[in-house]
XYZ file of C-alpha atoms in Angstrom:
171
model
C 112.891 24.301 106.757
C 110.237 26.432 108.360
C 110.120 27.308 111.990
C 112.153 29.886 114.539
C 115.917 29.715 115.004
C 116.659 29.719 118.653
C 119.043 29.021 120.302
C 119.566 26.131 122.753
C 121.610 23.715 124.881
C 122.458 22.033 121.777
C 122.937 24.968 119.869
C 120.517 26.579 117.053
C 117.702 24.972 116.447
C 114.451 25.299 114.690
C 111.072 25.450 116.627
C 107.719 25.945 115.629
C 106.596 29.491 116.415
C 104.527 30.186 119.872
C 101.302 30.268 118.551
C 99.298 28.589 115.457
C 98.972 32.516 114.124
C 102.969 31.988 113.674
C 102.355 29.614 111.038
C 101.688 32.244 107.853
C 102.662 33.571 104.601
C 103.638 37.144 104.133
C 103.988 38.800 100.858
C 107.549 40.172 100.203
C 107.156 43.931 98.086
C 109.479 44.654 95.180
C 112.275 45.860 97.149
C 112.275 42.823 99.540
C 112.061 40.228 96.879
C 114.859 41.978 94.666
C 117.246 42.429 97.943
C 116.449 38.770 98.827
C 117.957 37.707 94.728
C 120.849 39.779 95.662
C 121.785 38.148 98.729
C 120.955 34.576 97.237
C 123.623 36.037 94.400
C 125.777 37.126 97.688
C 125.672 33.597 99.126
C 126.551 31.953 95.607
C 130.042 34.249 95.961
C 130.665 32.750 99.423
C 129.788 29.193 98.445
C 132.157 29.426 95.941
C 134.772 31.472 98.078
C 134.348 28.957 100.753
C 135.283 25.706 98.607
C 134.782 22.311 100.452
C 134.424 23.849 103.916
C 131.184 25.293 102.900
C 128.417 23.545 105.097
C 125.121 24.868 103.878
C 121.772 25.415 104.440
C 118.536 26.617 103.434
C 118.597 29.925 105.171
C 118.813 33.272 103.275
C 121.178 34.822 105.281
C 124.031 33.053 106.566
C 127.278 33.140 107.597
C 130.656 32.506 105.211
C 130.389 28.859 105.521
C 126.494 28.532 105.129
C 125.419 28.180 108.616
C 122.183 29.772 110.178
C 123.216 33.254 112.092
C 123.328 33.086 115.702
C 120.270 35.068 116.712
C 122.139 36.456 119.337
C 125.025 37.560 117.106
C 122.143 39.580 114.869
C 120.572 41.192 117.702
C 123.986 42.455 118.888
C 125.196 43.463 114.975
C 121.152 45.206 115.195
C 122.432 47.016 118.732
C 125.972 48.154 116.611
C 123.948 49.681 113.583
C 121.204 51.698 115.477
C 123.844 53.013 118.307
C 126.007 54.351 115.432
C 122.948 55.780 113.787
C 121.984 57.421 117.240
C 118.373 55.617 117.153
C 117.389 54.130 119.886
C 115.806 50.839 119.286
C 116.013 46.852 118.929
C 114.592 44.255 116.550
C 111.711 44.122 118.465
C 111.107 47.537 118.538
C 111.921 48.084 114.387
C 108.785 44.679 114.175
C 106.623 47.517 116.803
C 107.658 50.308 114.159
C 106.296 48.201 110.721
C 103.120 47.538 112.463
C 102.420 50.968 112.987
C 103.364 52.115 109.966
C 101.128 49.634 108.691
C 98.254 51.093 111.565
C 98.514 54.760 110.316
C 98.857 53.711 106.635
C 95.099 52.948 106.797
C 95.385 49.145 107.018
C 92.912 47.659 107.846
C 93.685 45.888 111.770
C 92.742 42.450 111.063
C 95.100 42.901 108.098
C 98.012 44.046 110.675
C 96.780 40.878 112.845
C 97.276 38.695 110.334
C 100.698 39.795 109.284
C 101.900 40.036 113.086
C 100.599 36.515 113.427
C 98.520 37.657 116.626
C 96.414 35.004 118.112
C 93.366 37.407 118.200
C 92.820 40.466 116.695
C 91.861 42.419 120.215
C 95.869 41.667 120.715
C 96.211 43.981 118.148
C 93.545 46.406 118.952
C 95.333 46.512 122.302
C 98.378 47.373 120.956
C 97.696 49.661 117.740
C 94.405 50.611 118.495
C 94.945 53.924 119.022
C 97.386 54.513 116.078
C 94.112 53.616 114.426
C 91.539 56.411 115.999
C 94.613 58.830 115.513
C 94.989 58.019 111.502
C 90.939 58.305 111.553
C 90.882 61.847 113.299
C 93.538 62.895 111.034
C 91.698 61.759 107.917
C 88.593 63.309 108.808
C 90.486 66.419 109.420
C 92.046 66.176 105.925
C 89.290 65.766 104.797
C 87.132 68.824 106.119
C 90.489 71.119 105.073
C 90.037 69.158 101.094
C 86.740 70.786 101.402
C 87.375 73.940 102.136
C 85.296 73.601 105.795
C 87.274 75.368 108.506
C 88.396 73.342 111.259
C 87.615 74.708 114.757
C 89.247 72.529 117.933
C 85.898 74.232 120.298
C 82.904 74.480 120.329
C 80.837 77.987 120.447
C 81.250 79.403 123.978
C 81.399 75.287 125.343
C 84.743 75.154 126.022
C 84.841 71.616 125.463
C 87.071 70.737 122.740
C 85.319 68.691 119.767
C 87.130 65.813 119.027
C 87.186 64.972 122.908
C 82.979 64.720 122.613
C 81.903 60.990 121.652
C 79.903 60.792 118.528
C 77.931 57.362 117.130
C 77.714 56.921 113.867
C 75.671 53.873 112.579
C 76.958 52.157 109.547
């Protein structure tokens, strides 16, 4: 079964996402695969546990009996977790956080696109654009410290700071 859980009138159901970006593949790291076995492993334990009023399904993570999680039962367990952590935050907002991450890691912004299933990569622009020029500016800096060039923020008797002056660079 591949779609969104939402829920309903009728309860949980599956949709197809909003857009035909929702429709994609993302690659699960080490950590995500191997955490993924252990809940499978988890769910075995319940199934068991749970005898004949186990009702199954195909989802990952589910409740006692096999059924799909409420969405709005996750969001509020989410809500629980970061308040008694002190963070501030939602699912939405931990989704905002990964994309970033991803942004200032150096990847590439049709990459991030792709993996936030955005219909159009100026979406993302829009929204992580600037997490881009900032990881740039930084690795320039880096850069100029690596070789041993001193970094001044103005120029000589200008007063205009550098990195505020637009340069073009072709290529």
């Amino acid at each position: 079964m591949r779609g969104t859980l939402v829920r309903t009138d009728v309860g949980l159901t599956i949709q197809p996402p909003k857009t035909g970006n929702g429709w994609r593949t993302i690659p699960l790291s080490g950590a995500v695969a191997s955490a993924i076995r252990r809940q499978r492993a988890q769910q075995a334990a319940d199934r068991l546990a749970a005898g004949v009023s186990w009702i199954g399904s195909s989802h990952v993570f589910t409740t006692e009996a096999g059924t799909p999680l409420d969405p709005r039962n996750v969001s509020r367990w989410f809500d629980t977790v970061v308040k008694r952590a002190g963070v501030d935050g939602s699912l939405h907002t931990l989704r905002h956080t990964a994309l970033t991450a991803m942004a200032v890691a150096g990847v590439p912004l049709s990459v991030v696109s792709r993996t936030a299933g955005h219909e159009s990569i100026t979406t993302t622009v829009d929204l992580y654009g600037h997490v881009a020029e900032d990881a740039t500016r930084d690795a320039v800096e880096a850069l100029s410290r690596r070789l041993g060039l001193d970094v001044e923020s103005r120029s000589e008797g200008s007063g205009t700071p550098l990195d505020s002056v637009p340069a073009r660079v072709n290529g």
